[in-house]
Amino acid sequence: MTPTRPITWFDDHALILDQTRLPHATHMLTLRTLEAAAEAIRDMQVRGAPLIGATAACGVALALQDDGSDSRLESALALLAATRPTAVNLHWALERMARRLRPLPVSARHAAAVAESHAIIEEDIDTNCRIGQHGLDILRAIAERKHGRVRVMTHCNAGWLATADHGTALSPIYAAHAEGMDVSVWVSETRPRNQGLLTAWELRARGVPHTLIADNAAGLLLMRGEVDVVITGADRVAANGDTANKIGTYLKALAAHDNAVPFYIAAPVSTIDFACPGGEHIPIEDRHGDEVRCIAGLTRDGQSAEVRIAQSETAVDNPAFDVTPARLITGIITEHGICTPAQVRALGGT
Ligand code: MRU
């Protein structure tokens, strides 16, 4: 059976869909310890900003199973905080767990951590559903104007795999498809980790028309007028609206701007870092060069394999995210509605 959620929380363990095995195999993994949760985030078996946050919350609960002491809590928070630097939802979730758990007696912490993890997951599902409804307004307006297929371009994977459910950038697309709108999606491969293949896998499972493209094809498609709107997710939105997302997002925003195609970010308020004044302060994760030198897939006879495409001596730079300046962003779709980048600060009180 194909799973429809990337994480299920069972109080003493989390069941996750191993995203490193997709799109060729659906393999579930059981996380029973803090260390297993931290490893799943670090190795990207779970990925996507909101899902990283939800998994970290479960990791805290797993850490407190036999020991709810201050030192255990603080070391668990520190271990999880160090797993990945860019997605602020990780820190948002850990701060929320810390705020809830620190004031409690040691004996009450584990039960409270279990409950808070459930709450974070359930709230994320509801939040993303709302993002979908707000984003749907944008797609409906395009559909009314052009009386034809609405062609969305996205980048990376900001679908249900990247969240507790529904996704962020894909949530409006799923909502549009569900109400019968003729919508299609340009899915960029997203080298080097190829999260676009996850997006294609998701969309195929839901029957949403889509076309996979090499990352470098995006500019031409935008120039040719083959894209009505670009919607991507985000890993961290600064208070001025500058937005970090998967490497390659900035290039799409530049090309969209040059061709007067609207460019939207879809993200929950938990992805906004109100303490971060601008994109230059967002920490950008540098990942191992072998992600660029090697590529994984299936051999002709269907066996999974990794092959080296660059020499191991070739110098590689592998920044995992880039920052799209606020001036290139038409709007930010959150659970509270659509705002301009200049209005992001006002969401701080929501
Ligand atoms: O490195 P990843 O795969 O965790 O990066 C994910 C992205 O950049 C997504 O676009 C972003 O987190 C939005 S997820 C709803």
Short mmCIF file of N, CA, C and O in Angstrom, two decimals, residues 289-345:
data_model
loop_
_atom_site.label_atom_id
_atom_site.label_comp_id
_atom_site.label_asym_id
_atom_site.label_seq_id
_atom_site.Cartn_x
_atom_site.Cartn_y
_atom_site.Cartn_z
N GLY A 289 30.29 17.00 -1.10
CA GLY A 289 30.51 17.08 -2.55
C GLY A 289 30.08 15.85 -3.32
O GLY A 289 29.76 15.93 -4.52
N ASP A 290 30.03 14.69 -2.65
CA ASP A 290 29.63 13.46 -3.37
C ASP A 290 28.17 13.52 -3.83
O ASP A 290 27.78 12.77 -4.71
N GLU A 291 27.38 14.42 -3.23
CA GLU A 291 25.99 14.57 -3.71
C GLU A 291 26.00 15.09 -5.16
O GLU A 291 25.07 14.85 -5.92
N VAL A 292 27.05 15.84 -5.50
CA VAL A 292 27.17 16.37 -6.86
C VAL A 292 27.95 15.38 -7.74
O VAL A 292 27.62 15.19 -8.92
N ARG A 293 28.96 14.74 -7.16
CA ARG A 293 29.82 13.84 -7.94
C ARG A 293 29.13 12.53 -8.31
O ARG A 293 29.50 11.88 -9.28
N CYS A 294 28.14 12.14 -7.51
CA CYS A 294 27.52 10.82 -7.71
C CYS A 294 26.02 10.98 -7.92
O CYS A 294 25.43 11.99 -7.54
N ILE A 295 25.41 9.98 -8.51
CA ILE A 295 23.97 10.03 -8.71
C ILE A 295 23.39 8.62 -8.49
O ILE A 295 24.02 7.62 -8.83
N ALA A 296 22.22 8.58 -7.87
CA ALA A 296 21.60 7.29 -7.55
C ALA A 296 20.41 7.05 -8.46
O ALA A 296 19.76 7.99 -8.91
N GLY A 297 20.13 5.80 -8.74
CA GLY A 297 18.97 5.46 -9.57
C GLY A 297 18.85 3.97 -9.72
O GLY A 297 19.34 3.21 -8.87
N LEU A 298 18.20 3.54 -10.78
CA LEU A 298 18.04 2.11 -11.05
C LEU A 298 18.86 1.73 -12.27
O LEU A 298 18.94 2.49 -13.23
N THR A 299 19.44 0.55 -12.21
CA THR A 299 20.12 0.02 -13.40
C THR A 299 19.05 -0.46 -14.38
O THR A 299 17.87 -0.53 -14.04
N ARG A 300 19.47 -0.82 -15.61
CA ARG A 300 18.50 -1.27 -16.62
C ARG A 300 17.71 -2.48 -16.15
O ARG A 300 16.55 -2.67 -16.52
N ASP A 301 18.33 -3.31 -15.29
CA ASP A 301 17.58 -4.48 -14.81
C ASP A 301 16.87 -4.21 -13.47
O ASP A 301 16.48 -5.13 -12.76
N GLY A 302 16.73 -2.92 -13.14
CA GLY A 302 15.88 -2.56 -12.00
C GLY A 302 16.56 -2.60 -10.64
O GLY A 302 15.88 -2.47 -9.62
N GLN A 303 17.87 -2.78 -10.60
CA GLN A 303 18.56 -2.78 -9.31
C GLN A 303 18.93 -1.35 -8.94
O GLN A 303 19.35 -0.59 -9.81
N SER A 304 18.78 -1.00 -7.65
CA SER A 304 19.19 0.36 -7.28
C SER A 304 20.72 0.43 -7.21
O SER A 304 21.39 -0.53 -6.80
N ALA A 305 21.23 1.55 -7.67
CA ALA A 305 22.68 1.70 -7.75
C ALA A 305 23.05 3.17 -7.68
O ALA A 305 22.24 4.04 -7.98
N GLU A 306 24.27 3.42 -7.23
CA GLU A 306 24.80 4.79 -7.25
C GLU A 306 25.99 4.79 -8.18
O GLU A 306 26.83 3.89 -8.11
N VAL A 307 26.04 5.76 -9.07
CA VAL A 307 27.20 5.83 -9.96
C VAL A 307 27.88 7.17 -9.79
O VAL A 307 27.26 8.18 -9.43
N ARG A 308 29.19 7.15 -10.05
CA ARG A 308 29.98 8.37 -9.95
C ARG A 308 29.97 9.04 -11.31
O ARG A 308 30.25 8.41 -12.33
N ILE A 309 29.61 10.34 -11.37
CA ILE A 309 29.60 11.03 -12.65
C ILE A 309 30.74 12.04 -12.75
O ILE A 309 31.03 12.55 -13.82
N ALA A 310 31.37 12.36 -11.64
CA ALA A 310 32.55 13.23 -11.67
C ALA A 310 33.68 12.49 -10.95
O ALA A 310 33.43 11.64 -10.10
N GLN A 311 34.89 12.81 -11.30
CA GLN A 311 36.02 12.16 -10.63
C GLN A 311 36.01 12.54 -9.15
O GLN A 311 35.63 13.66 -8.79
N SER A 312 36.46 11.62 -8.32
CA SER A 312 36.42 11.90 -6.87
C SER A 312 37.34 13.06 -6.51
O SER A 312 37.17 13.71 -5.49
N GLU A 313 38.34 13.36 -7.39
CA GLU A 313 39.27 14.47 -7.11
C GLU A 313 38.68 15.82 -7.53
O GLU A 313 39.23 16.87 -7.20
N THR A 314 37.58 15.83 -8.27
CA THR A 314 37.02 17.09 -8.74
C THR A 314 36.51 17.92 -7.56
O THR A 314 35.74 17.43 -6.73
N ALA A 315 36.97 19.16 -7.50
CA ALA A 315 36.51 20.04 -6.41
C ALA A 315 35.03 20.36 -6.62
O ALA A 315 34.59 20.61 -7.74
N VAL A 316 34.27 20.33 -5.53
CA VAL A 316 32.83 20.56 -5.61
C VAL A 316 32.40 21.54 -4.53
O VAL A 316 32.90 21.49 -3.41
N ASP A 317 31.51 22.43 -4.89
CA ASP A 317 30.86 23.29 -3.91
C ASP A 317 29.38 22.90 -3.95
O ASP A 317 28.79 22.83 -5.03
N ASN A 318 28.79 22.62 -2.80
CA ASN A 318 27.42 22.10 -2.79
C ASN A 318 26.54 22.83 -1.78
O ASN A 318 26.08 22.25 -0.79
N PRO A 319 26.27 24.14 -2.02
CA PRO A 319 25.33 24.83 -1.12
C PRO A 319 23.92 24.30 -1.39
O PRO A 319 23.49 24.20 -2.54
N ALA A 320 23.19 23.97 -0.31
CA ALA A 320 21.89 23.29 -0.49
C ALA A 320 20.73 24.28 -0.69
O ALA A 320 19.65 23.86 -1.11
N PHE A 321 20.95 25.55 -0.40
CA PHE A 321 19.86 26.53 -0.48
C PHE A 321 20.38 27.83 -1.09
O PHE A 321 21.57 28.08 -1.08
N ASP A 322 19.47 28.63 -1.63
CA ASP A 322 19.83 30.00 -2.01
C ASP A 322 18.77 30.94 -1.46
O ASP A 322 17.75 30.51 -0.90
N VAL A 323 19.03 32.22 -1.62
CA VAL A 323 18.11 33.22 -1.06
C VAL A 323 17.52 34.04 -2.20
O VAL A 323 18.25 34.60 -3.02
N THR A 324 16.21 34.07 -2.27
CA THR A 324 15.52 34.89 -3.26
C THR A 324 15.17 36.23 -2.60
O THR A 324 14.47 36.25 -1.58
N PRO A 325 15.68 37.34 -3.15
CA PRO A 325 15.39 38.63 -2.53
C PRO A 325 13.89 38.96 -2.61
O PRO A 325 13.22 38.60 -3.59
N ALA A 326 13.42 39.68 -1.61
CA ALA A 326 11.99 40.02 -1.52
C ALA A 326 11.48 40.71 -2.78
O ALA A 326 10.33 40.51 -3.20
N ARG A 327 12.36 41.50 -3.45
CA ARG A 327 11.90 42.27 -4.61
C ARG A 327 11.46 41.36 -5.76
O ARG A 327 10.75 41.80 -6.66
N LEU A 328 11.87 40.09 -5.74
CA LEU A 328 11.49 39.17 -6.83
C LEU A 328 10.24 38.35 -6.48
O LEU A 328 9.79 37.53 -7.29
N ILE A 329 9.71 38.56 -5.28
CA ILE A 329 8.60 37.72 -4.80
C ILE A 329 7.28 38.50 -4.89
O ILE A 329 7.14 39.57 -4.30
N THR A 330 6.35 37.94 -5.64
CA THR A 330 5.04 38.60 -5.80
C THR A 330 4.25 38.54 -4.50
O THR A 330 3.60 39.52 -4.11
N GLY A 331 4.26 37.39 -3.86
CA GLY A 331 3.50 37.25 -2.62
C GLY A 331 3.90 36.01 -1.86
O GLY A 331 4.53 35.10 -2.41
N ILE A 332 3.53 35.99 -0.58
CA ILE A 332 3.82 34.84 0.29
C ILE A 332 2.48 34.30 0.76
O ILE A 332 1.66 35.03 1.33
N ILE A 333 2.25 33.03 0.46
CA ILE A 333 0.97 32.39 0.83
C ILE A 333 1.17 31.68 2.16
O ILE A 333 1.94 30.72 2.25
N THR A 334 0.52 32.17 3.19
CA THR A 334 0.59 31.49 4.50
C THR A 334 -0.81 31.01 4.86
O THR A 334 -1.78 31.25 4.12
N GLU A 335 -0.91 30.39 6.03
CA GLU A 335 -2.21 29.91 6.49
C GLU A 335 -3.16 31.07 6.78
O GLU A 335 -4.37 30.88 6.91
N HIS A 336 -2.62 32.31 6.89
CA HIS A 336 -3.47 33.46 7.18
C HIS A 336 -3.89 34.22 5.93
O HIS A 336 -4.61 35.21 6.03
N GLY A 337 -3.40 33.81 4.79
CA GLY A 337 -3.76 34.51 3.55
C GLY A 337 -2.51 34.82 2.75
O GLY A 337 -1.42 34.29 3.03
N ILE A 338 -2.67 35.70 1.78
CA ILE A 338 -1.53 36.04 0.90
C ILE A 338 -1.06 37.44 1.26
O ILE A 338 -1.87 38.37 1.33
N CYS A 339 0.23 37.59 1.48
CA CYS A 339 0.74 38.93 1.79
C CYS A 339 1.92 39.23 0.88
O CYS A 339 2.49 38.33 0.25
N THR A 340 2.27 40.51 0.82
CA THR A 340 3.48 40.88 0.08
C THR A 340 4.67 40.67 1.03
O THR A 340 4.50 40.61 2.25
N PRO A 341 5.88 40.59 0.47
CA PRO A 341 7.05 40.44 1.35
C PRO A 341 7.12 41.56 2.39
O PRO A 341 7.52 41.33 3.54
N ALA A 342 6.70 42.77 2.02
CA ALA A 342 6.77 43.90 2.95
C ALA A 342 5.80 43.73 4.13
O ALA A 342 5.95 44.40 5.15
N GLN A 343 4.83 42.86 3.97
CA GLN A 343 3.83 42.66 5.05
C GLN A 343 4.19 41.51 5.99
O GLN A 343 3.44 41.23 6.92
N VAL A 344 5.33 40.85 5.72
CA VAL A 344 5.68 39.66 6.50
C VAL A 344 5.81 39.98 8.00
O VAL A 344 5.31 39.24 8.84
N ARG A 345 6.46 41.11 8.31
CA ARG A 345 6.69 41.48 9.72
C ARG A 345 5.37 41.49 10.52
O ARG A 345 5.33 41.10 11.66
#
